[in-house]
């Protein structure tokens, strides 16, 4: 009888346990919509909030909606670690949330933003931001290689600024850096895109990363001839997990230059009026960066620690984990005349 009593109790316990498991599973399934997007968990369990309790306004946001690229720049600090791109309606929802939170300027970057859907995805986001959200400034950073004139014909009216990355005016140096594809000339395409910007009334900008392979170059003549509205000059920056460390897809240590070398480059180009220099100190915390899941990336620890997605928790909550230094943003000249309607350019 004792054995029978024990058996009945074990049987009752197992039946209750099984019932609890089934109930919990059904509840979880009801709370998870079938069409929901799976976003990865944040890298750290307890995220580090910003040092300031003052509410941050996302006036200028850099949205890296794709990590994929057709170039292989050796110092790249936003590498192809995923192939994920949000559905366009979700991306638009996130952009509207940012506009409602105070965004005035959005910059689309990658990866290479013209790679996904041959630039049409990018074009529709540009149109949406200018036409529907009526943002004062919409810009793009691209390597330029995949841009076609037909894109300007369809979307040029909605774009304020197009920045093309060019690190050298020596074709062989560009190839050594990794800024090239096959036998195509990066410099020829740079000049083509510059002419299209003039024809379709888009402000033209150049971005250059200064590293061991171009630090001794004098680009004064070429930059003056291209006459960009801004020439952003960045000091090569190491980011753990992107271009440095065990989990990185690049090894950028060989590209790194000293602060003095960077200053020497700036001194050599001091007469170039459109030059906007950005040292490692100015770069690291002065950008609001959204990744492909619309998570803010905190770079304060020399790596990219993601917040939760603004699509899940909203802008106000997510931005407290961005590590954004608004004071440094202003010091580096992050706020400028960024609408082409206000630039008074002679096309």
Short mmCIF file of C-alpha atoms in Angstrom, two decimals:
data_model
loop_
_atom_site.label_atom_id
_atom_site.label_comp_id
_atom_site.label_asym_id
_atom_site.label_seq_id
_atom_site.Cartn_x
_atom_site.Cartn_y
_atom_site.Cartn_z
CA UNK A 1 0.00 0.00 0.00
CA UNK A 2 2.91 2.32 0.73
CA UNK A 3 4.24 1.78 -2.80
CA UNK A 4 0.79 2.42 -4.26
CA UNK A 5 0.49 5.63 -2.23
CA UNK A 6 3.89 6.90 -3.46
CA UNK A 7 3.07 6.05 -7.05
CA UNK A 8 -0.18 8.03 -6.87
CA UNK A 9 1.63 11.08 -5.45
CA UNK A 10 4.37 10.98 -8.12
CA UNK A 11 1.73 10.60 -10.81
CA UNK A 12 -0.18 13.63 -9.46
CA UNK A 13 2.99 15.74 -9.31
CA UNK A 14 4.00 14.90 -12.89
CA UNK A 15 0.49 15.64 -14.17
CA UNK A 16 0.50 19.05 -12.47
CA UNK A 17 3.98 19.88 -13.84
CA UNK A 18 2.97 18.92 -17.39
CA UNK A 19 -0.17 21.05 -17.15
CA UNK A 20 1.85 24.09 -15.97
CA UNK A 21 4.33 23.72 -18.85
CA UNK A 22 1.54 23.51 -21.45
CA UNK A 23 -0.23 26.56 -19.99
CA UNK A 24 3.00 28.61 -20.00
CA UNK A 25 3.74 27.67 -23.61
CA UNK A 26 0.23 28.64 -24.80
CA UNK A 27 0.50 32.01 -23.00
CA UNK A 28 3.87 32.75 -24.59
CA UNK A 29 2.59 31.91 -28.06
CA UNK A 30 -0.39 34.23 -27.59
CA UNK A 31 1.92 37.09 -26.59
CA UNK A 32 4.25 36.68 -29.59
CA UNK A 33 2.68 37.79 -32.92
CA UNK A 34 3.43 35.42 -35.76
CA UNK A 35 4.68 38.25 -37.96
CA UNK A 36 6.99 39.84 -35.40
CA UNK A 37 10.59 40.55 -36.36
CA UNK A 38 13.26 38.69 -34.41
CA UNK A 39 15.87 41.15 -33.15
CA UNK A 40 19.01 39.91 -31.42
CA UNK A 41 19.45 40.46 -27.71
CA UNK A 42 21.71 43.29 -26.65
CA UNK A 43 25.34 42.43 -26.11
CA UNK A 44 25.35 43.28 -22.42
CA UNK A 45 22.80 42.23 -19.81
CA UNK A 46 22.66 45.53 -17.95
CA UNK A 47 23.28 48.40 -20.32
CA UNK A 48 25.17 51.48 -19.24
CA UNK A 49 22.98 54.57 -19.33
CA UNK A 50 24.32 57.90 -20.52
CA UNK A 51 26.28 59.89 -17.99
CA UNK A 52 23.84 62.79 -18.27
CA UNK A 53 20.23 62.68 -17.11
CA UNK A 54 19.36 65.51 -19.51
CA UNK A 55 17.01 64.43 -22.28
CA UNK A 56 18.87 63.99 -25.57
CA UNK A 57 17.19 65.23 -28.75
CA UNK A 58 18.16 63.14 -31.80
CA UNK A 59 18.56 66.16 -34.09
CA UNK A 60 21.00 64.34 -36.40
CA UNK A 61 20.90 60.55 -36.80
CA UNK A 62 23.07 58.17 -38.84
CA UNK A 63 21.06 55.13 -39.93
CA UNK A 64 23.24 52.22 -41.11
CA UNK A 65 20.37 50.16 -42.51
CA UNK A 66 22.70 47.57 -44.10
CA UNK A 67 26.14 46.19 -43.29
CA UNK A 68 26.70 44.64 -46.71
CA UNK A 69 29.26 46.25 -49.04
CA UNK A 70 30.92 45.63 -52.40
CA UNK A 71 34.24 47.13 -51.22
CA UNK A 72 36.68 45.71 -48.67
CA UNK A 73 38.30 48.72 -47.05
CA UNK A 74 40.84 47.45 -44.54
CA UNK A 75 39.93 49.95 -41.81
CA UNK A 76 36.13 49.65 -42.09
CA UNK A 77 34.50 50.13 -38.67
CA UNK A 78 30.98 48.98 -39.61
CA UNK A 79 31.53 45.59 -41.21
CA UNK A 80 29.29 42.94 -42.80
CA UNK A 81 28.55 41.01 -39.60
CA UNK A 82 24.91 40.44 -40.66
CA UNK A 83 22.93 40.60 -43.90
CA UNK A 84 19.77 41.82 -42.18
CA UNK A 85 17.74 44.74 -43.54
CA UNK A 86 14.44 45.81 -41.98
CA UNK A 87 11.27 45.61 -44.11
CA UNK A 88 10.77 49.09 -45.56
CA UNK A 89 7.55 49.77 -43.65
CA UNK A 90 9.29 48.99 -40.36
CA UNK A 91 12.17 51.27 -41.32
CA UNK A 92 9.68 54.04 -42.11
CA UNK A 93 7.96 53.50 -38.77
CA UNK A 94 11.27 53.93 -36.98
CA UNK A 95 12.10 57.07 -38.96
CA UNK A 96 8.73 58.56 -38.04
CA UNK A 97 9.42 57.83 -34.36
CA UNK A 98 12.72 59.70 -34.70
CA UNK A 99 11.04 62.65 -36.42
CA UNK A 100 8.47 62.84 -33.62
CA UNK A 101 11.37 62.85 -31.12
CA UNK A 102 13.01 65.85 -32.81
CA UNK A 103 15.13 64.50 -35.69
CA UNK A 104 15.98 67.22 -38.25
CA UNK A 105 18.64 65.39 -40.27
CA UNK A 106 19.01 61.75 -41.25
CA UNK A 107 22.10 60.32 -42.90
CA UNK A 108 21.81 56.94 -44.63
CA UNK A 109 24.94 54.82 -44.62
CA UNK A 110 26.13 51.21 -44.54
CA UNK A 111 27.84 49.07 -45.61
CA UNK A 112 27.10 50.43 -49.03
CA UNK A 113 23.55 51.86 -49.07
CA UNK A 114 23.16 51.63 -52.87
CA UNK A 115 23.76 47.86 -52.80
CA UNK A 116 20.39 46.74 -51.39
CA UNK A 117 17.72 46.47 -54.12
CA UNK A 118 19.99 48.40 -56.51
CA UNK A 119 19.42 51.64 -54.58
CA UNK A 120 15.61 51.59 -54.77
CA UNK A 121 15.16 50.78 -51.07
CA UNK A 122 17.43 53.72 -50.23
CA UNK A 123 15.65 55.98 -52.71
CA UNK A 124 12.24 55.26 -51.22
CA UNK A 125 13.53 56.05 -47.71
CA UNK A 126 15.04 59.31 -48.99
CA UNK A 127 11.73 60.24 -50.63
CA UNK A 128 9.77 59.33 -47.50
CA UNK A 129 11.98 61.44 -45.23
CA UNK A 130 11.85 64.52 -47.42
CA UNK A 131 8.32 64.30 -48.84
CA UNK A 132 6.31 62.80 -45.96
CA UNK A 133 8.37 63.58 -42.86
CA UNK A 134 9.54 66.89 -44.38
CA UNK A 135 12.96 66.68 -42.74
CA UNK A 136 15.14 69.75 -43.34
CA UNK A 137 18.08 67.52 -44.35
CA UNK A 138 18.43 64.08 -45.91
CA UNK A 139 21.92 62.83 -46.77
CA UNK A 140 23.79 59.71 -47.88
CA UNK A 141 27.34 58.40 -47.45
CA UNK A 142 28.39 56.05 -50.26
CA UNK A 143 31.52 54.71 -51.93
CA UNK A 144 29.92 55.92 -55.17
CA UNK A 145 30.60 52.80 -57.22
CA UNK A 146 26.97 51.67 -57.64
CA UNK A 147 25.33 55.05 -58.20
CA UNK A 148 23.58 55.53 -61.55
CA UNK A 149 22.29 58.67 -63.21
CA UNK A 150 18.78 57.17 -63.29
CA UNK A 151 18.79 57.23 -59.47
CA UNK A 152 19.35 60.99 -59.51
CA UNK A 153 16.58 61.40 -62.07
CA UNK A 154 14.13 59.55 -59.80
CA UNK A 155 15.22 60.63 -56.32
CA UNK A 156 17.61 63.58 -56.65
CA UNK A 157 14.98 66.19 -55.75
CA UNK A 158 14.58 64.62 -52.29
CA UNK A 159 18.29 64.46 -51.41
CA UNK A 160 20.18 67.35 -49.81
CA UNK A 161 23.74 66.00 -49.55
CA UNK A 162 25.61 63.08 -51.10
CA UNK A 163 28.98 62.23 -49.55
CA UNK A 164 31.34 60.01 -51.52
CA UNK A 165 34.22 58.30 -49.73
CA UNK A 166 37.62 58.80 -51.33
CA UNK A 167 40.85 58.27 -49.40
CA UNK A 168 43.42 58.93 -52.10
CA UNK A 169 43.85 60.48 -55.53
CA UNK A 170 46.26 57.71 -56.44
CA UNK A 171 44.36 54.75 -57.88
CA UNK A 172 46.91 52.23 -56.60
CA UNK A 173 46.64 53.58 -53.05
CA UNK A 174 42.87 53.17 -53.16
CA UNK A 175 43.30 49.56 -54.24
CA UNK A 176 45.79 48.83 -51.45
CA UNK A 177 43.32 50.30 -48.93
CA UNK A 178 40.55 48.15 -50.42
CA UNK A 179 38.52 50.96 -51.92
CA UNK A 180 37.89 49.45 -55.32
CA UNK A 181 36.33 46.56 -57.22
CA UNK A 182 38.08 44.76 -60.06
CA UNK A 183 39.45 47.03 -62.75
CA UNK A 184 36.91 49.81 -62.24
CA UNK A 185 38.35 53.23 -61.50
CA UNK A 186 37.19 54.66 -58.19
CA UNK A 187 38.40 58.13 -59.20
CA UNK A 188 36.59 58.13 -62.55
CA UNK A 189 33.34 57.29 -60.77
CA UNK A 190 34.01 59.98 -58.17
CA UNK A 191 34.13 62.63 -60.90
CA UNK A 192 31.01 61.22 -62.59
CA UNK A 193 29.03 61.40 -59.37
CA UNK A 194 30.30 64.92 -58.73
CA UNK A 195 28.98 66.03 -62.13
CA UNK A 196 25.62 64.34 -61.52
CA UNK A 197 25.31 66.16 -58.19
CA UNK A 198 25.85 69.46 -59.97
CA UNK A 199 23.37 68.59 -62.73
CA UNK A 200 20.62 67.35 -60.38
CA UNK A 201 21.23 69.97 -57.67
CA UNK A 202 22.49 67.78 -54.84
CA UNK A 203 25.17 69.17 -52.52
CA UNK A 204 28.41 67.19 -52.98
CA UNK A 205 30.64 66.15 -50.10
CA UNK A 206 33.81 64.04 -49.77
CA UNK A 207 34.80 61.82 -46.83
CA UNK A 208 38.42 60.68 -46.38
CA UNK A 209 39.91 58.35 -43.78
CA UNK A 210 43.53 59.26 -43.10
CA UNK A 211 45.73 56.23 -42.51
CA UNK A 212 49.27 54.93 -43.01
CA UNK A 213 48.82 54.67 -46.80
CA UNK A 214 47.64 58.23 -47.52
CA UNK A 215 48.93 60.28 -44.58
CA UNK A 216 51.75 61.82 -46.63
CA UNK A 217 49.56 62.78 -49.61
CA UNK A 218 48.80 66.36 -50.58
CA UNK A 219 45.22 66.43 -51.88
CA UNK A 220 44.85 70.21 -52.01
CA UNK A 221 44.71 70.52 -55.80
CA UNK A 222 42.23 67.66 -56.36
CA UNK A 223 39.88 68.67 -53.54
CA UNK A 224 39.88 72.28 -54.73
CA UNK A 225 39.01 71.18 -58.26
CA UNK A 226 36.11 68.98 -57.08
CA UNK A 227 34.91 71.81 -54.80
CA UNK A 228 32.76 69.87 -52.29
CA UNK A 229 30.61 71.74 -49.79
CA UNK A 230 32.45 69.83 -47.06
CA UNK A 231 35.54 67.63 -46.95
CA UNK A 232 35.28 65.44 -43.85
CA UNK A 233 38.73 64.17 -42.85
CA UNK A 234 38.69 61.33 -40.30
CA UNK A 235 41.55 59.87 -38.33
CA UNK A 236 41.54 56.06 -38.71
CA UNK A 237 39.65 54.67 -35.72
CA UNK A 238 39.82 51.20 -34.11
CA UNK A 239 36.55 49.64 -32.90
CA UNK A 240 36.67 46.32 -31.07
CA UNK A 241 34.62 43.64 -32.79
CA UNK A 242 34.58 45.54 -36.10
CA UNK A 243 38.16 46.24 -37.21
CA UNK A 244 40.11 45.09 -34.14
CA UNK A 245 40.01 42.16 -31.70
CA UNK A 246 39.16 38.48 -31.97
CA UNK A 247 35.62 38.80 -33.37
CA UNK A 248 36.42 41.43 -35.97
CA UNK A 249 36.15 41.01 -39.75
CA UNK A 250 38.99 43.51 -40.34
CA UNK A 251 42.45 44.02 -38.86
CA UNK A 252 42.97 47.76 -39.02
CA UNK A 253 45.96 48.09 -36.72
CA UNK A 254 48.30 48.53 -39.69
CA UNK A 255 46.24 51.53 -40.87
CA UNK A 256 46.41 53.46 -37.59
CA UNK A 257 48.31 56.76 -37.46
CA UNK A 258 49.41 58.87 -34.50
CA UNK A 259 47.74 62.10 -33.42
CA UNK A 260 50.81 64.00 -34.62
CA UNK A 261 50.68 62.39 -38.08
CA UNK A 262 47.01 63.35 -38.33
CA UNK A 263 47.82 66.92 -37.30
CA UNK A 264 50.60 67.09 -39.90
CA UNK A 265 48.08 66.08 -42.57
CA UNK A 266 45.70 68.80 -41.41
CA UNK A 267 48.48 71.40 -41.40
CA UNK A 268 49.35 70.47 -44.98
CA UNK A 269 45.75 71.16 -46.02
CA UNK A 270 45.05 74.18 -43.83
CA UNK A 271 44.24 76.35 -46.85
CA UNK A 272 41.42 74.07 -47.99
CA UNK A 273 38.40 76.03 -46.75
CA UNK A 274 35.90 73.15 -46.86
CA UNK A 275 38.04 70.86 -44.65
CA UNK A 276 36.27 69.53 -41.53
CA UNK A 277 38.71 67.49 -39.39
CA UNK A 278 37.64 64.71 -37.02
CA UNK A 279 40.18 63.13 -34.71
CA UNK A 280 39.50 59.90 -32.82
CA UNK A 281 38.48 61.94 -29.78
CA UNK A 282 35.91 63.94 -31.75
CA UNK A 283 34.54 60.92 -33.61
CA UNK A 284 34.01 58.30 -30.95
CA UNK A 285 31.02 59.60 -28.97
CA UNK A 286 29.67 62.47 -31.08
CA UNK A 287 27.48 60.49 -33.49
CA UNK A 288 24.03 59.04 -32.95
CA UNK A 289 24.36 55.74 -34.80
CA UNK A 290 21.47 53.37 -35.53
CA UNK A 291 22.30 49.86 -36.72
CA UNK A 292 20.31 47.63 -39.05
CA UNK A 293 17.87 46.72 -36.22
CA UNK A 294 17.40 50.41 -35.33
CA UNK A 295 19.42 50.07 -32.12
CA UNK A 296 21.61 52.95 -30.95
CA UNK A 297 25.30 51.97 -30.76
CA UNK A 298 27.31 53.11 -27.74
CA UNK A 299 31.03 53.43 -28.63
CA UNK A 300 32.30 54.80 -25.31
CA UNK A 301 34.16 51.61 -24.41
CA UNK A 302 35.88 51.35 -27.80
CA UNK A 303 33.31 48.87 -29.11
CA UNK A 304 29.69 49.06 -30.27
CA UNK A 305 27.28 48.17 -27.46
CA UNK A 306 23.69 48.20 -28.78
CA UNK A 307 20.63 49.57 -27.04
CA UNK A 308 17.26 47.94 -27.45
CA UNK A 309 15.56 48.80 -30.74
CA UNK A 310 13.57 52.01 -30.93
CA UNK A 311 10.88 49.87 -32.61
CA UNK A 312 10.49 47.95 -29.33
CA UNK A 313 11.05 50.53 -26.58
CA UNK A 314 10.77 53.90 -28.33
CA UNK A 315 13.35 56.62 -28.92
CA UNK A 316 13.29 58.15 -25.43
CA UNK A 317 14.24 54.87 -23.73
CA UNK A 318 16.74 53.62 -26.34
CA UNK A 319 18.67 56.88 -26.66
CA UNK A 320 19.66 56.83 -22.98
CA UNK A 321 21.99 53.94 -23.90
CA UNK A 322 23.50 55.63 -26.97
CA UNK A 323 26.57 57.11 -25.23
CA UNK A 324 25.98 60.27 -27.25
CA UNK A 325 28.06 63.31 -26.27
CA UNK A 326 25.99 66.27 -27.45
CA UNK A 327 28.66 68.78 -26.42
CA UNK A 328 31.29 67.04 -28.58
CA UNK A 329 28.73 66.86 -31.41
CA UNK A 330 28.57 70.68 -31.37
CA UNK A 331 32.35 71.08 -30.94
CA UNK A 332 33.09 68.98 -34.03
CA UNK A 333 30.68 71.09 -36.10
CA UNK A 334 27.88 68.54 -36.25
CA UNK A 335 25.32 71.32 -36.55
CA UNK A 336 25.75 73.26 -39.79
CA UNK A 337 23.76 74.50 -42.78
CA UNK A 338 22.58 71.06 -43.90
CA UNK A 339 19.59 71.82 -46.12
CA UNK A 340 20.45 72.47 -49.78
CA UNK A 341 17.67 75.05 -49.88
CA UNK A 342 19.68 77.16 -47.40
CA UNK A 343 23.14 76.63 -48.92
CA UNK A 344 22.73 79.13 -51.78
CA UNK A 345 24.91 77.04 -54.06
CA UNK A 346 25.69 77.97 -57.64
CA UNK A 347 24.87 74.79 -59.47
#
